[in-house]
Amino acid sequence: MSAQRQEPAPVAVTSGEPAGIGPDICLALGSRAFPRRLVVLADRNLLAGRAGELGMAPPLTLRDYRPGEAAQAGTLDVIHIPLLVPCTTGMLDPANAPYVLALIDRAMDGCRSGEFAAMVTAPVHKGVINDAGIAFTGHTEYLDEKSGSNGVVMMLAGGGLRVALATTHVPLSEVSRVLSRESLEKTLRIIFAELKHRFGIAAPRVLVAGLNPHSGEGGHLGREEIEVITPVLERLRAEGLDLEGPIPADTLFVPARLQGADCVVAMYHDQGLPVLKYASFGGGVNITLGLPFVRTSVDHGTALDLAGKGGADPGSLYAAVDMAVGLAAAAPAGRP
């Protein structure tokens, strides 16, 4: 008797904030074929109710997830995690904040055990989680802490760009305090290791932005370039890493400079991401570098005003799933 073919581990997709568009775009996954089986983590009744609100036709079948089964067209495999209180579409409720985190925890546990090949996250609402009395600054920081990683990096990809961040969800007034030689060096080492390990780039070339206007204008507009950024770049260049910078951010993203670059490192969230989102919004992917598993996400928020109305574009979720599948296949296990 021939051995039964073993199905590869699926990709877990968390449905995010239940009042937002996360359930909508997760339901859209059932209308498209992917190269690997997907399993959506959500309250099954929430998904069924949202499908009714959206008037989905033909109707989508929601099937309880069972390991080893093959994907079926028009069917969405679901791991049922119940809401804590009923959800009204478009209306946030802090009482469901622990539910949102339970989705993330279940996906992460499955990735760490090998049950899942990767995890993809639909958007959450940071404010309502904090309103529930839970300190939460974002998926990136939460996964870093919960997974026991030794530091992670937020990188978005899309529109022909990869943009990573030296600091993430930090108020602009605190960026200079948070940015240090130690933190920047760790960020750059993670970026180089992951570009090699997960993206298969043998010799990455990375461009690094300055923090201040004109990269500090020789110290007249700020000294972070002199005291923090340049010393780190010089140290890593001496080890053979291909780094250019610090480059003034207002000229960093011109096409001639980007030619041949594999990644751009911005010093803070809104220095680099507006450019990338202009180039790719609705099709960009958020990738967490440095985790012991693959995690990708959409490039947008919960869009409460669109939830349940049929106007949510699933393109970024499709791209995030495709990216997760590709990264998991390229480097299926192990840290760089």
PDB file of C-alpha atoms in Angstrom, residues 1-124:
ATOM      1  CA  MET A   1       0.000   0.000   0.000  1.00  0.00           C
ATOM      2  CA  SER A   2       1.412   3.388  -0.919  1.00  0.00           C
ATOM      3  CA  ALA A   3       1.979   5.890   1.858  1.00  0.00           C
ATOM      4  CA  GLN A   4      -0.662   8.591   2.191  1.00  0.00           C
ATOM      5  CA  ARG A   5       0.560  11.984   1.016  1.00  0.00           C
ATOM      6  CA  GLN A   6       0.981  14.349   3.963  1.00  0.00           C
ATOM      7  CA  GLU A   7      -0.489  17.809   3.472  1.00  0.00           C
ATOM      8  CA  PRO A   8       1.962  20.632   4.234  1.00  0.00           C
ATOM      9  CA  ALA A   9       1.288  22.735   7.309  1.00  0.00           C
ATOM     10  CA  PRO A  10      -1.284  25.462   6.644  1.00  0.00           C
ATOM     11  CA  VAL A  11      -0.928  29.203   7.085  1.00  0.00           C
ATOM     12  CA  ALA A  12      -2.923  30.658   9.995  1.00  0.00           C
ATOM     13  CA  VAL A  13      -4.825  33.899   9.395  1.00  0.00           C
ATOM     14  CA  THR A  14      -6.079  35.879  12.400  1.00  0.00           C
ATOM     15  CA  SER A  15      -9.273  37.829  11.754  1.00  0.00           C
ATOM     16  CA  GLY A  16      -8.322  40.817  13.926  1.00  0.00           C
ATOM     17  CA  GLU A  17     -10.705  43.389  15.391  1.00  0.00           C
ATOM     18  CA  PRO A  18     -14.175  41.828  15.093  1.00  0.00           C
ATOM     19  CA  ALA A  19     -15.981  45.129  14.506  1.00  0.00           C
ATOM     20  CA  GLY A  20     -13.697  46.095  11.621  1.00  0.00           C
ATOM     21  CA  ILE A  21     -13.002  44.781   8.153  1.00  0.00           C
ATOM     22  CA  GLY A  22     -10.851  41.865   9.321  1.00  0.00           C
ATOM     23  CA  PRO A  23     -13.724  39.352   9.114  1.00  0.00           C
ATOM     24  CA  ASP A  24     -14.758  40.773   5.714  1.00  0.00           C
ATOM     25  CA  ILE A  25     -11.363  40.330   4.087  1.00  0.00           C
ATOM     26  CA  CYS A  26     -10.868  36.920   5.722  1.00  0.00           C
ATOM     27  CA  LEU A  27     -14.129  35.762   4.150  1.00  0.00           C
ATOM     28  CA  ALA A  28     -12.754  36.906   0.790  1.00  0.00           C
ATOM     29  CA  LEU A  29      -9.970  34.333   1.142  1.00  0.00           C
ATOM     30  CA  GLY A  30     -12.508  31.608   0.354  1.00  0.00           C
ATOM     31  CA  SER A  31     -13.029  32.946  -3.156  1.00  0.00           C
ATOM     32  CA  ARG A  32      -9.444  32.504  -4.275  1.00  0.00           C
ATOM     33  CA  ALA A  33      -7.057  29.561  -4.513  1.00  0.00           C
ATOM     34  CA  PHE A  34      -3.711  29.768  -2.709  1.00  0.00           C
ATOM     35  CA  PRO A  35      -0.680  27.505  -3.044  1.00  0.00           C
ATOM     36  CA  ARG A  36      -1.055  26.386   0.571  1.00  0.00           C
ATOM     37  CA  ARG A  37      -4.050  25.610   2.773  1.00  0.00           C
ATOM     38  CA  LEU A  38      -5.267  28.482   4.952  1.00  0.00           C
ATOM     39  CA  VAL A  39      -7.016  28.353   8.309  1.00  0.00           C
ATOM     40  CA  VAL A  40      -8.805  31.417   9.687  1.00  0.00           C
ATOM     41  CA  LEU A  41      -8.872  32.029  13.426  1.00  0.00           C
ATOM     42  CA  ALA A  42     -12.173  33.670  14.352  1.00  0.00           C
ATOM     43  CA  ASP A  43     -15.526  33.282  16.002  1.00  0.00           C
ATOM     44  CA  ARG A  44     -17.365  31.084  13.487  1.00  0.00           C
ATOM     45  CA  ASN A  45     -20.695  32.756  14.211  1.00  0.00           C
ATOM     46  CA  LEU A  46     -19.150  36.171  13.633  1.00  0.00           C
ATOM     47  CA  LEU A  47     -17.930  35.046  10.206  1.00  0.00           C
ATOM     48  CA  ALA A  48     -21.305  33.540   9.308  1.00  0.00           C
ATOM     49  CA  GLY A  49     -23.128  36.686  10.378  1.00  0.00           C
ATOM     50  CA  ARG A  50     -20.747  38.951   8.484  1.00  0.00           C
ATOM     51  CA  ALA A  51     -21.116  36.825   5.351  1.00  0.00           C
ATOM     52  CA  GLY A  52     -24.856  37.399   5.632  1.00  0.00           C
ATOM     53  CA  GLU A  53     -24.377  41.157   6.029  1.00  0.00           C
ATOM     54  CA  LEU A  54     -22.203  41.163   2.924  1.00  0.00           C
ATOM     55  CA  GLY A  55     -24.753  39.122   0.967  1.00  0.00           C
ATOM     56  CA  MET A  56     -22.058  36.752  -0.216  1.00  0.00           C
ATOM     57  CA  ALA A  57     -23.113  34.727  -3.240  1.00  0.00           C
ATOM     58  CA  PRO A  58     -22.518  31.951  -3.882  1.00  0.00           C
ATOM     59  CA  PRO A  59     -22.536  31.166  -0.161  1.00  0.00           C
ATOM     60  CA  LEU A  60     -19.202  30.310   1.428  1.00  0.00           C
ATOM     61  CA  THR A  61     -18.866  27.087   3.405  1.00  0.00           C
ATOM     62  CA  LEU A  62     -17.281  27.456   6.844  1.00  0.00           C
ATOM     63  CA  ARG A  63     -15.598  24.201   7.867  1.00  0.00           C
ATOM     64  CA  ASP A  64     -14.050  23.304  11.219  1.00  0.00           C
ATOM     65  CA  TYR A  65     -10.296  22.959  10.811  1.00  0.00           C
ATOM     66  CA  ARG A  66      -8.921  19.435  10.935  1.00  0.00           C
ATOM     67  CA  PRO A  67      -5.183  18.860  10.467  1.00  0.00           C
ATOM     68  CA  GLY A  68      -4.169  17.009   7.341  1.00  0.00           C
ATOM     69  CA  GLU A  69      -7.242  17.786   5.265  1.00  0.00           C
ATOM     70  CA  ALA A  70      -6.838  19.308   1.835  1.00  0.00           C
ATOM     71  CA  ALA A  71      -8.170  22.750   0.959  1.00  0.00           C
ATOM     72  CA  GLN A  72     -11.500  22.843  -0.892  1.00  0.00           C
ATOM     73  CA  ALA A  73     -12.724  25.483  -3.303  1.00  0.00           C
ATOM     74  CA  GLY A  74     -15.412  27.719  -1.830  1.00  0.00           C
ATOM     75  CA  THR A  75     -14.627  26.499   1.693  1.00  0.00           C
ATOM     76  CA  LEU A  76     -12.962  28.401   4.523  1.00  0.00           C
ATOM     77  CA  ASP A  77     -11.323  26.341   7.249  1.00  0.00           C
ATOM     78  CA  VAL A  78     -11.925  27.924  10.654  1.00  0.00           C
ATOM     79  CA  ILE A  79     -10.561  27.491  14.168  1.00  0.00           C
ATOM     80  CA  HIS A  80     -13.427  28.692  16.326  1.00  0.00           C
ATOM     81  CA  ILE A  81     -12.375  31.085  19.091  1.00  0.00           C
ATOM     82  CA  PRO A  82     -15.491  32.571  20.678  1.00  0.00           C
ATOM     83  CA  LEU A  83     -16.116  36.265  21.160  1.00  0.00           C
ATOM     84  CA  LEU A  84     -16.405  37.343  24.775  1.00  0.00           C
ATOM     85  CA  VAL A  85     -19.428  39.551  24.075  1.00  0.00           C
ATOM     86  CA  PRO A  86     -21.595  39.937  20.949  1.00  0.00           C
ATOM     87  CA  CYS A  87     -20.077  42.190  18.287  1.00  0.00           C
ATOM     88  CA  THR A  88     -21.888  44.979  16.470  1.00  0.00           C
ATOM     89  CA  THR A  89     -20.305  45.651  13.095  1.00  0.00           C
ATOM     90  CA  GLY A  90     -18.488  48.973  13.078  1.00  0.00           C
ATOM     91  CA  MET A  91     -18.708  49.504  16.847  1.00  0.00           C
ATOM     92  CA  LEU A  92     -15.654  48.887  19.034  1.00  0.00           C
ATOM     93  CA  ASP A  93     -16.079  47.143  22.381  1.00  0.00           C
ATOM     94  CA  PRO A  94     -13.143  46.860  24.822  1.00  0.00           C
ATOM     95  CA  ALA A  95     -14.718  43.710  26.259  1.00  0.00           C
ATOM     96  CA  ASN A  96     -13.560  41.819  23.148  1.00  0.00           C
ATOM     97  CA  ALA A  97      -9.932  42.957  23.425  1.00  0.00           C
ATOM     98  CA  PRO A  98      -8.820  39.682  25.102  1.00  0.00           C
ATOM     99  CA  TYR A  99     -10.482  37.801  22.227  1.00  0.00           C
ATOM    100  CA  VAL A 100      -8.358  39.726  19.715  1.00  0.00           C
ATOM    101  CA  LEU A 101      -5.194  38.815  21.602  1.00  0.00           C
ATOM    102  CA  ALA A 102      -6.334  35.187  21.920  1.00  0.00           C
ATOM    103  CA  LEU A 103      -6.395  34.961  18.108  1.00  0.00           C
ATOM    104  CA  ILE A 104      -2.788  36.145  17.943  1.00  0.00           C
ATOM    105  CA  ASP A 105      -1.690  33.821  20.754  1.00  0.00           C
ATOM    106  CA  ARG A 106      -3.276  30.771  19.106  1.00  0.00           C
ATOM    107  CA  ALA A 107      -1.625  31.507  15.773  1.00  0.00           C
ATOM    108  CA  MET A 108       1.748  32.114  17.404  1.00  0.00           C
ATOM    109  CA  ASP A 109       1.552  28.914  19.456  1.00  0.00           C
ATOM    110  CA  GLY A 110       0.707  26.966  16.309  1.00  0.00           C
ATOM    111  CA  CYS A 111       3.666  28.448  14.443  1.00  0.00           C
ATOM    112  CA  ARG A 112       6.057  27.638  17.250  1.00  0.00           C
ATOM    113  CA  SER A 113       4.847  24.042  17.487  1.00  0.00           C
ATOM    114  CA  GLY A 114       5.035  23.474  13.725  1.00  0.00           C
ATOM    115  CA  GLU A 115       1.262  23.126  13.366  1.00  0.00           C
ATOM    116  CA  PHE A 116       1.244  26.210  11.111  1.00  0.00           C
ATOM    117  CA  ALA A 117       3.814  27.186   8.491  1.00  0.00           C
ATOM    118  CA  ALA A 118       3.304  30.916   9.076  1.00  0.00           C
ATOM    119  CA  MET A 119       0.848  33.434  10.471  1.00  0.00           C
ATOM    120  CA  VAL A 120      -0.889  36.324   8.722  1.00  0.00           C
ATOM    121  CA  THR A 121      -2.703  38.986  10.724  1.00  0.00           C
ATOM    122  CA  ALA A 122      -5.730  41.081   9.846  1.00  0.00           C
ATOM    123  CA  PRO A 123      -5.774  44.553  11.450  1.00  0.00           C
ATOM    124  CA  VAL A 124      -6.392  45.197  15.128  1.00  0.00           C
TER     125      VAL A 124
END
